[in-house]
Tab-separated table of C-alpha atoms in Angstrom:
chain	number	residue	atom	x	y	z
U	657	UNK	CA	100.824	-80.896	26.994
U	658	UNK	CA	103.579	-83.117	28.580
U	659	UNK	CA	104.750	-82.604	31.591
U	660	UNK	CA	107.884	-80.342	30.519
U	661	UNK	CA	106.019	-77.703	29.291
U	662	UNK	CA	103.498	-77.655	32.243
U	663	UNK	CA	106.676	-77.392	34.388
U	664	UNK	CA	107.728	-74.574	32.135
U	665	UNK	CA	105.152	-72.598	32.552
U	666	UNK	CA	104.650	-72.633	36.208
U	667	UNK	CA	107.148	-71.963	36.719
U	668	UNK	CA	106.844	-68.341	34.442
U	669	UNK	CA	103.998	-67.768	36.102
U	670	UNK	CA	105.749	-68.178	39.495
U	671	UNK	CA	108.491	-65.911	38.180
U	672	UNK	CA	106.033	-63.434	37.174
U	673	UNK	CA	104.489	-63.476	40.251
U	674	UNK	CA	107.592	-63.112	42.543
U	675	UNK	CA	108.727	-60.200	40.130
U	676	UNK	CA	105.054	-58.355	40.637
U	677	UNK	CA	105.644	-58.976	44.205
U	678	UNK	CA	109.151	-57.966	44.297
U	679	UNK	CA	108.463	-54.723	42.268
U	680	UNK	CA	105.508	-53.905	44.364
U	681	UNK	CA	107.780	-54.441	47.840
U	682	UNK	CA	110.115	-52.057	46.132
U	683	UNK	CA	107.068	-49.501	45.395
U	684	UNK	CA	105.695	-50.128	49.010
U	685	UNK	CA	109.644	-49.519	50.660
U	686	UNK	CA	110.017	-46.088	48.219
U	687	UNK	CA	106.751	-44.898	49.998
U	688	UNK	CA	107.679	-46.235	53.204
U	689	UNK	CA	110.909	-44.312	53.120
U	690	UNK	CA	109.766	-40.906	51.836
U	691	UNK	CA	106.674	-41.197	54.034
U	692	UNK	CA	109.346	-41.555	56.607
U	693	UNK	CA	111.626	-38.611	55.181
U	694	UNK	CA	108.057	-36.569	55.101
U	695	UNK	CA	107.515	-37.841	58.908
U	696	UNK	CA	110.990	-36.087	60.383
U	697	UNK	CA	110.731	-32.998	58.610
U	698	UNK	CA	107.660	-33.108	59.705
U	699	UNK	CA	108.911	-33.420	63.123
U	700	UNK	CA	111.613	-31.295	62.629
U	701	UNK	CA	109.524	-28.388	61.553
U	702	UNK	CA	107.063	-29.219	64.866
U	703	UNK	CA	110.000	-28.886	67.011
U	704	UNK	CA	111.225	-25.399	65.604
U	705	UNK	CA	107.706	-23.935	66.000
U	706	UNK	CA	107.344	-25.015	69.249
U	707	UNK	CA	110.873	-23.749	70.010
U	708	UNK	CA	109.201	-20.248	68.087
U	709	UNK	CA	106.195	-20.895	70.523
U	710	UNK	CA	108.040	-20.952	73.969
U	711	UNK	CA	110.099	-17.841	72.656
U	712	UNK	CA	107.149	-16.380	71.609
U	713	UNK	CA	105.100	-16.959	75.012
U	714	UNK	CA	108.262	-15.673	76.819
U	715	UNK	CA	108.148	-12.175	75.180
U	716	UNK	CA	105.012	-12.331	75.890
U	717	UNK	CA	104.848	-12.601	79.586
U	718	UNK	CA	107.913	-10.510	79.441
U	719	UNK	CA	105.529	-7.576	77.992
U	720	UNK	CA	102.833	-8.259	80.320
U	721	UNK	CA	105.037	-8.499	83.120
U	722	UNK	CA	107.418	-5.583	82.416
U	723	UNK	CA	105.245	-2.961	84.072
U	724	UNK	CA	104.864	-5.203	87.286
U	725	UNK	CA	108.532	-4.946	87.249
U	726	UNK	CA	109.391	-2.059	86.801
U	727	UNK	CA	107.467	-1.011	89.628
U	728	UNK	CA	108.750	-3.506	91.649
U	729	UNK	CA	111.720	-1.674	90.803
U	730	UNK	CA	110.938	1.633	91.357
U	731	UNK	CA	109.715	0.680	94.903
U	732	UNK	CA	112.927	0.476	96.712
U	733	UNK	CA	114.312	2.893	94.188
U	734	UNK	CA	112.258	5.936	95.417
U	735	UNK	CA	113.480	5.048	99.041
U	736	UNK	CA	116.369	4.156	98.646
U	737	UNK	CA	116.695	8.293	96.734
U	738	UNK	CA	114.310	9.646	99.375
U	739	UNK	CA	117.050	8.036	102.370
U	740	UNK	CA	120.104	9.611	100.310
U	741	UNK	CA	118.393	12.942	100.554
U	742	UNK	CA	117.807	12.428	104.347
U	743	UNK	CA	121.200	11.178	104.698
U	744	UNK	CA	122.572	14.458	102.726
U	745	UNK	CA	120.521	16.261	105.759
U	746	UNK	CA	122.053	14.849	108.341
U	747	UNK	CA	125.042	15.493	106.670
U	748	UNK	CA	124.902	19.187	106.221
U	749	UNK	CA	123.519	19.183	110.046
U	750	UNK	CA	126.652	17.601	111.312
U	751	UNK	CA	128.087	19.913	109.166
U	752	UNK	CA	126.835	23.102	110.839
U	753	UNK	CA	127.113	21.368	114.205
U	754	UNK	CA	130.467	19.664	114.744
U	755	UNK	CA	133.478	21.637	113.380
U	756	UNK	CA	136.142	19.523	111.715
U	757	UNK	CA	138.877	18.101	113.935
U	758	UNK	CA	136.523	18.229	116.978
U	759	UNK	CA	134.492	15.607	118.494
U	760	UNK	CA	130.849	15.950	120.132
U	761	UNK	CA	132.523	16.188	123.510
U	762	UNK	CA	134.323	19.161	122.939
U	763	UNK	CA	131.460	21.243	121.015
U	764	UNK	CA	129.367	23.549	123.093
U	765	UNK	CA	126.094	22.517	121.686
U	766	UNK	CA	122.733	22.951	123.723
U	767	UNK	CA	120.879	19.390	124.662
U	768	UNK	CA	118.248	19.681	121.961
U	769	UNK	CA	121.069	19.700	119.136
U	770	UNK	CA	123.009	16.486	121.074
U	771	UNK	CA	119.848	14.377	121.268
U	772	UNK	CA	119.087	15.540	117.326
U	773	UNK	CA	122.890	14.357	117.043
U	774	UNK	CA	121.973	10.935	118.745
U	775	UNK	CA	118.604	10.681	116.867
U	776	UNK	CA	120.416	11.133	113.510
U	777	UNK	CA	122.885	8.573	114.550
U	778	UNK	CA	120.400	6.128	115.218
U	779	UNK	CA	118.454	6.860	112.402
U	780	UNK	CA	121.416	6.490	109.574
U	781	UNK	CA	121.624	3.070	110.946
U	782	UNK	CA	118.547	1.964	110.078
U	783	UNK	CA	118.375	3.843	106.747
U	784	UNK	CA	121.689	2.055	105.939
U	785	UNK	CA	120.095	-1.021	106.476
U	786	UNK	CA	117.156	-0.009	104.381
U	787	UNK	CA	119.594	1.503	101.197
U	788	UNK	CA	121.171	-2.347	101.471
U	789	UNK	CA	117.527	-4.166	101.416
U	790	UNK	CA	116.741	-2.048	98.622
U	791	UNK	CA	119.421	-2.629	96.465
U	792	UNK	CA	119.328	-6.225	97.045
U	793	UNK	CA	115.461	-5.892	95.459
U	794	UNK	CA	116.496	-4.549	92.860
U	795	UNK	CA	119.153	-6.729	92.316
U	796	UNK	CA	117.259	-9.561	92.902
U	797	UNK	CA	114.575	-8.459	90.370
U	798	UNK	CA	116.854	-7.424	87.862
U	799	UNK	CA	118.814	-11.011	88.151
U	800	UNK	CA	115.343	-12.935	88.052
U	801	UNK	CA	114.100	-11.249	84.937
U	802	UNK	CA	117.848	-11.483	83.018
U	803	UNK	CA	117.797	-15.338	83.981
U	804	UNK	CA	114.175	-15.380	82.252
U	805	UNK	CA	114.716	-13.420	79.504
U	806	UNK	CA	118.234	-15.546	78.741
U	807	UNK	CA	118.398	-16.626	74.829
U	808	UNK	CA	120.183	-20.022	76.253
U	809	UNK	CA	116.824	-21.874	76.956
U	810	UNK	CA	117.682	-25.401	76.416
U	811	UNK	CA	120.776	-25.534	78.768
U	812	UNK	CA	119.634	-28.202	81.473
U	813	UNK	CA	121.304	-28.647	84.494
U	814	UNK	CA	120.808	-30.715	87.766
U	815	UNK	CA	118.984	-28.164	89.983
U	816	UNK	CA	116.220	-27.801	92.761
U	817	UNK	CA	112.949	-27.121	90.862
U	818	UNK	CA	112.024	-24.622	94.324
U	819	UNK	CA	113.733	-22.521	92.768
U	820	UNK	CA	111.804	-22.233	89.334
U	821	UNK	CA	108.594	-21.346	92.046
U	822	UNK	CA	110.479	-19.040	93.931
U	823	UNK	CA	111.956	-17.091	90.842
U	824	UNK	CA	108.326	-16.901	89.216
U	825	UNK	CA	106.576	-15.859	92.555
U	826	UNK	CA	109.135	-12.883	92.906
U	827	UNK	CA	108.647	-12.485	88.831
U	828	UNK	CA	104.889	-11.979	89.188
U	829	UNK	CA	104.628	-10.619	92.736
U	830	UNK	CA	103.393	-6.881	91.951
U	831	UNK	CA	100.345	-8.713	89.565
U	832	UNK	CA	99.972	-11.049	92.097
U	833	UNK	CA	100.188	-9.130	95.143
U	834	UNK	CA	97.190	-6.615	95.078
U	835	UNK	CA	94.200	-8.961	94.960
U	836	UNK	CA	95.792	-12.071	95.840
U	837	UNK	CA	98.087	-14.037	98.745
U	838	UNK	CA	100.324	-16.071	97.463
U	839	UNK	CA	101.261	-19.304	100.428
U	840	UNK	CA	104.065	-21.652	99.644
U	841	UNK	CA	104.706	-24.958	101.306
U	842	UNK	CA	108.011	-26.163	99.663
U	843	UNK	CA	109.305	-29.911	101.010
U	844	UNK	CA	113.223	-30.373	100.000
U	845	UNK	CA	113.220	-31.918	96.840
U	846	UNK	CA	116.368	-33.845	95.279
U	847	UNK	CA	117.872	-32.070	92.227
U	848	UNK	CA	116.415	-32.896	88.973
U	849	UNK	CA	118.080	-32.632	85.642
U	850	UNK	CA	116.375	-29.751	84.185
U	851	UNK	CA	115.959	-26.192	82.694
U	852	UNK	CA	115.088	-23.457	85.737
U	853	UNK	CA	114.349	-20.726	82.963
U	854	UNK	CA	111.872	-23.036	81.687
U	855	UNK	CA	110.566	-24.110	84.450
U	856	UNK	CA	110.135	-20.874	85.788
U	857	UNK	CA	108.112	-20.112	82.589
U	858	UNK	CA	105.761	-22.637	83.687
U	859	UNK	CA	105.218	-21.162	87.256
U	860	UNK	CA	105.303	-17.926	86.010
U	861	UNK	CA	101.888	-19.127	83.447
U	862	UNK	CA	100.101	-20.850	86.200
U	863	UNK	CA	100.342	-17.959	88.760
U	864	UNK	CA	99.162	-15.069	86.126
U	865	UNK	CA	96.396	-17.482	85.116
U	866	UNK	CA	95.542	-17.730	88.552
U	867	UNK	CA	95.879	-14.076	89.439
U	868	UNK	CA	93.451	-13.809	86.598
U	869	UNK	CA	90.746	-15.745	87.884
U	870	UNK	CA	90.468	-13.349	91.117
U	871	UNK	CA	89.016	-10.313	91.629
U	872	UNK	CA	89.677	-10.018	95.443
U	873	UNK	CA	90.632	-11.561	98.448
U	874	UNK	CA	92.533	-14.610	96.366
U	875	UNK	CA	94.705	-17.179	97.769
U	876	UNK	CA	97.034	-19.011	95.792
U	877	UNK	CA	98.820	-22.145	97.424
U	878	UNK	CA	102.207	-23.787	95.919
U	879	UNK	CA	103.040	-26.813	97.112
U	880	UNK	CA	105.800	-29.189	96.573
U	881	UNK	CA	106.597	-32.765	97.762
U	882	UNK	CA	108.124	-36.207	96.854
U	883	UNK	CA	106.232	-39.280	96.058
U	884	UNK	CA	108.033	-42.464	95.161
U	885	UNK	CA	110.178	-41.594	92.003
U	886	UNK	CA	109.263	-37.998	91.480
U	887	UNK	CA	108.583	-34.851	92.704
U	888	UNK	CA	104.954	-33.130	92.611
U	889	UNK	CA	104.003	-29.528	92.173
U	890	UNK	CA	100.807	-28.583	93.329
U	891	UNK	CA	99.228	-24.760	92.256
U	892	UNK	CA	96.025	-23.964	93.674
U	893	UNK	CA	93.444	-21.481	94.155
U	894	UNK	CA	90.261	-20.210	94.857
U	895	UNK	CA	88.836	-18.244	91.661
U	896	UNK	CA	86.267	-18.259	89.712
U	897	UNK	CA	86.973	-21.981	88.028
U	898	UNK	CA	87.085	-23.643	84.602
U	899	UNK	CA	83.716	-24.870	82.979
U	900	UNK	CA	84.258	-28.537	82.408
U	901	UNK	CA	83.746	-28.331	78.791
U	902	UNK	CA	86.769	-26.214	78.171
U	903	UNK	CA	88.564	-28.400	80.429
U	904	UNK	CA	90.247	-30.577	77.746
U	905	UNK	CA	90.719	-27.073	76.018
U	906	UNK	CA	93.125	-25.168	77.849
U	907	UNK	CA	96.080	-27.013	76.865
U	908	UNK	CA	95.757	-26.348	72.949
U	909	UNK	CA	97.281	-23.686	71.334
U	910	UNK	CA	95.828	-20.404	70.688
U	911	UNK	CA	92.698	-21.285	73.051
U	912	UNK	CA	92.060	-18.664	75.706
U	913	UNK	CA	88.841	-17.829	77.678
U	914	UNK	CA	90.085	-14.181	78.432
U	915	UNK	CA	89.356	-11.302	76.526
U	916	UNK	CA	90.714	-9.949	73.566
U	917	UNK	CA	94.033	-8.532	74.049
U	918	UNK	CA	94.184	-10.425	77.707
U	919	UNK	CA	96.096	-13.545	76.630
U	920	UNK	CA	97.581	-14.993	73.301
U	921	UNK	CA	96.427	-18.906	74.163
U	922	UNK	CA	99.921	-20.390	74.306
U	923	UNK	CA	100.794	-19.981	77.639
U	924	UNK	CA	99.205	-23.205	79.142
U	925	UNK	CA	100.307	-24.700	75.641
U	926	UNK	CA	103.893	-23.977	76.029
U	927	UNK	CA	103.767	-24.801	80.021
U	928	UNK	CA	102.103	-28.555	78.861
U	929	UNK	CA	105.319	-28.803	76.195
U	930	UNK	CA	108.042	-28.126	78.688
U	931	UNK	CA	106.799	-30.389	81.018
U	932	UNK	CA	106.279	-33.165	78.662
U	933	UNK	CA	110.178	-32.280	77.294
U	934	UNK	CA	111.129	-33.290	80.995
U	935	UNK	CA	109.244	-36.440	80.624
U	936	UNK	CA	106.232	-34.696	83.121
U	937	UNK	CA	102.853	-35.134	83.360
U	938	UNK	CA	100.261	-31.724	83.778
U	939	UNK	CA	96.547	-32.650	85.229
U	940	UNK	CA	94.146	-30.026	85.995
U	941	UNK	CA	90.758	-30.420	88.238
U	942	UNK	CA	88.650	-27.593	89.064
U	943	UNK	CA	85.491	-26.983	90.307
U	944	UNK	CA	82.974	-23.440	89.095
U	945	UNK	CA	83.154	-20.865	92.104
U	946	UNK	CA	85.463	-22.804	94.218
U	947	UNK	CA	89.093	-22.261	92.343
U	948	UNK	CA	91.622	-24.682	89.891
U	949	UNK	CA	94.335	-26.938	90.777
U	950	UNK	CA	97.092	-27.937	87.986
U	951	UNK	CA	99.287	-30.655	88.994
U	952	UNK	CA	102.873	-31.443	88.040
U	953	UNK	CA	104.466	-34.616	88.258
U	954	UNK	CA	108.440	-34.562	87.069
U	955	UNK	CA	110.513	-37.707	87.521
U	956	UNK	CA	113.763	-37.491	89.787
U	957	UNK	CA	115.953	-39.497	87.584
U	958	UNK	CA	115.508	-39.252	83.723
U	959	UNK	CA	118.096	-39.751	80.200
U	960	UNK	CA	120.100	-36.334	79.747
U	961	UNK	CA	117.483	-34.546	77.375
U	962	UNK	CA	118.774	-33.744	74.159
U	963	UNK	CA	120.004	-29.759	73.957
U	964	UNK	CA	119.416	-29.595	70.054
């Protein structure tokens, strides 16, 4: 075979070879790319169900929480009705008492009526004051739970993060408030680009959770405070504790320790997803008999999230 024909067929065989290759680069970039394709619809699906899940975990704590409220509600409502009926009283008393067009001066009434007249005088004062506390409860509550319940959950906003805590502790208070003390120590803390109805959401899980976990004479602590480039959120308290084996538990979906009907298992999911949407960190310690801690870690400056 002369040297021609060697050449010749070397290079064939190199042809060959570069077409195998080049056909199976082709074969490995088609899989590539629809494994890729597969990949963010895969994503894309992950991000509407946990969109479902945080809806779902909102209605709910709204549920469980809608009693609380309502009675909340009802609180300042009955005296804020029984202090119209006393004021209607008085009324009709001044009525039978002080004819119109005169003033006490000129009205032959005996001293018991004009120091029943002065009592009532200084009383409707004080009632006036307690009709205006009242209403601003209930408005209060009623604003709280409307800013919760609001469809808009991905609008983010540069905001103090305080106020997430503050909303959920006034959210939770009549769950909270019959076995358990609830003791804030809030440092001011630089506004953060984030959600509040979101964040409230996560207060809102950690204090029920904790409310759970006591029977009596609980203490729950929420601190805040700045440390280098972010701003910590501490929630402790003194219940009955997590077993160290469910430890690296609590944060998966569907998981829940309470009893059936007590929880649905996604609200320490959905609390660990909004805080890793703000670019967050969630640890937990907690010791049998002595109480939990969760700690949250959010950094001050961050990218504008995306609001898809």
């Amino acid at each position: 075979m002369d040297e021609i024909e060697l050449y010749k067929k070397t290079l064939a065989r190199e042809r060959q070879a570069r077409q195998q290759a080049e056909s199976l680069l082709e074969t490995k970039a088609r899989d590539i790319y629809e494994a890729n394709q597969k990949l963010e619809a895969a994503n894309a699906q992950l991000r509407r169900q946990q969109k479902e899940m945080v809806k779902t975990e909102k209605l709910v704590a709204l549920g469980t929480l809608s009693a609380g409220v309502a009675h909340e509600i009802n609180n300042p409502l009955a005296f804020i009705k029984s202090n119209i009926g006393t004021l209607e009283r008085y009324f009709h008393f001044y009525q039978q008492h002080l004819p119109d067009n005169s003033g006490v001066q000129s009205v032959d009434i005996n001293h018991a009526r004009m120091e029943k007249l002065k009592f009532i005088a200084g009383d409707s004062e004080a009632i006036f004051k307690e009709l205006k506390e009242g209403v601003d409860r209930v408005q209060t509550i009623v604003a709280d739970l409307k800013s919760f319940a609001r469809s808009k959950s991905k609008e983010f906003n540069m905001a103090d993060a305080n106020e997430a805590v503050l909303s959920a502790i006034r959210i939770t208070n009549n769950k909270v408030k019959y076995h358990c003390e609830v003791k804030t120590d809030l440092a001011d803390l630089p506004h953060i680009m984030c959600n509040l109805n979101e964040l409230s959401q996560v207060f809102i899980n950690l204090l029920v959770n904790a409310a759970d976990a006591i029977k009596e004479n609980g203490l729950i602590t929420v601190r805040s405070y700045v440390e280098g480039e972010h701003i910590h959120f501490k929630v402790k308290d003194n219940g009955k504790g997590i077993p160290e084996k469910n430890l690296d538990k609590i944060f998966t979906p569907f998981y829940t320790s309470k009893e059936v009907g007590k929880g649905t298992g996604l609200g320490l999911s959905v609390s660990y997803g909004i805080i890793e949407s703000l670019d967050g960190t969630v640890e937990v310690n907690s010791e049998i008999g002595k109480g939990t801690e969760f700690h949250i870690s959010l950094p001050i400056e961050r990218e504008t999230p995306s609001q898809d």
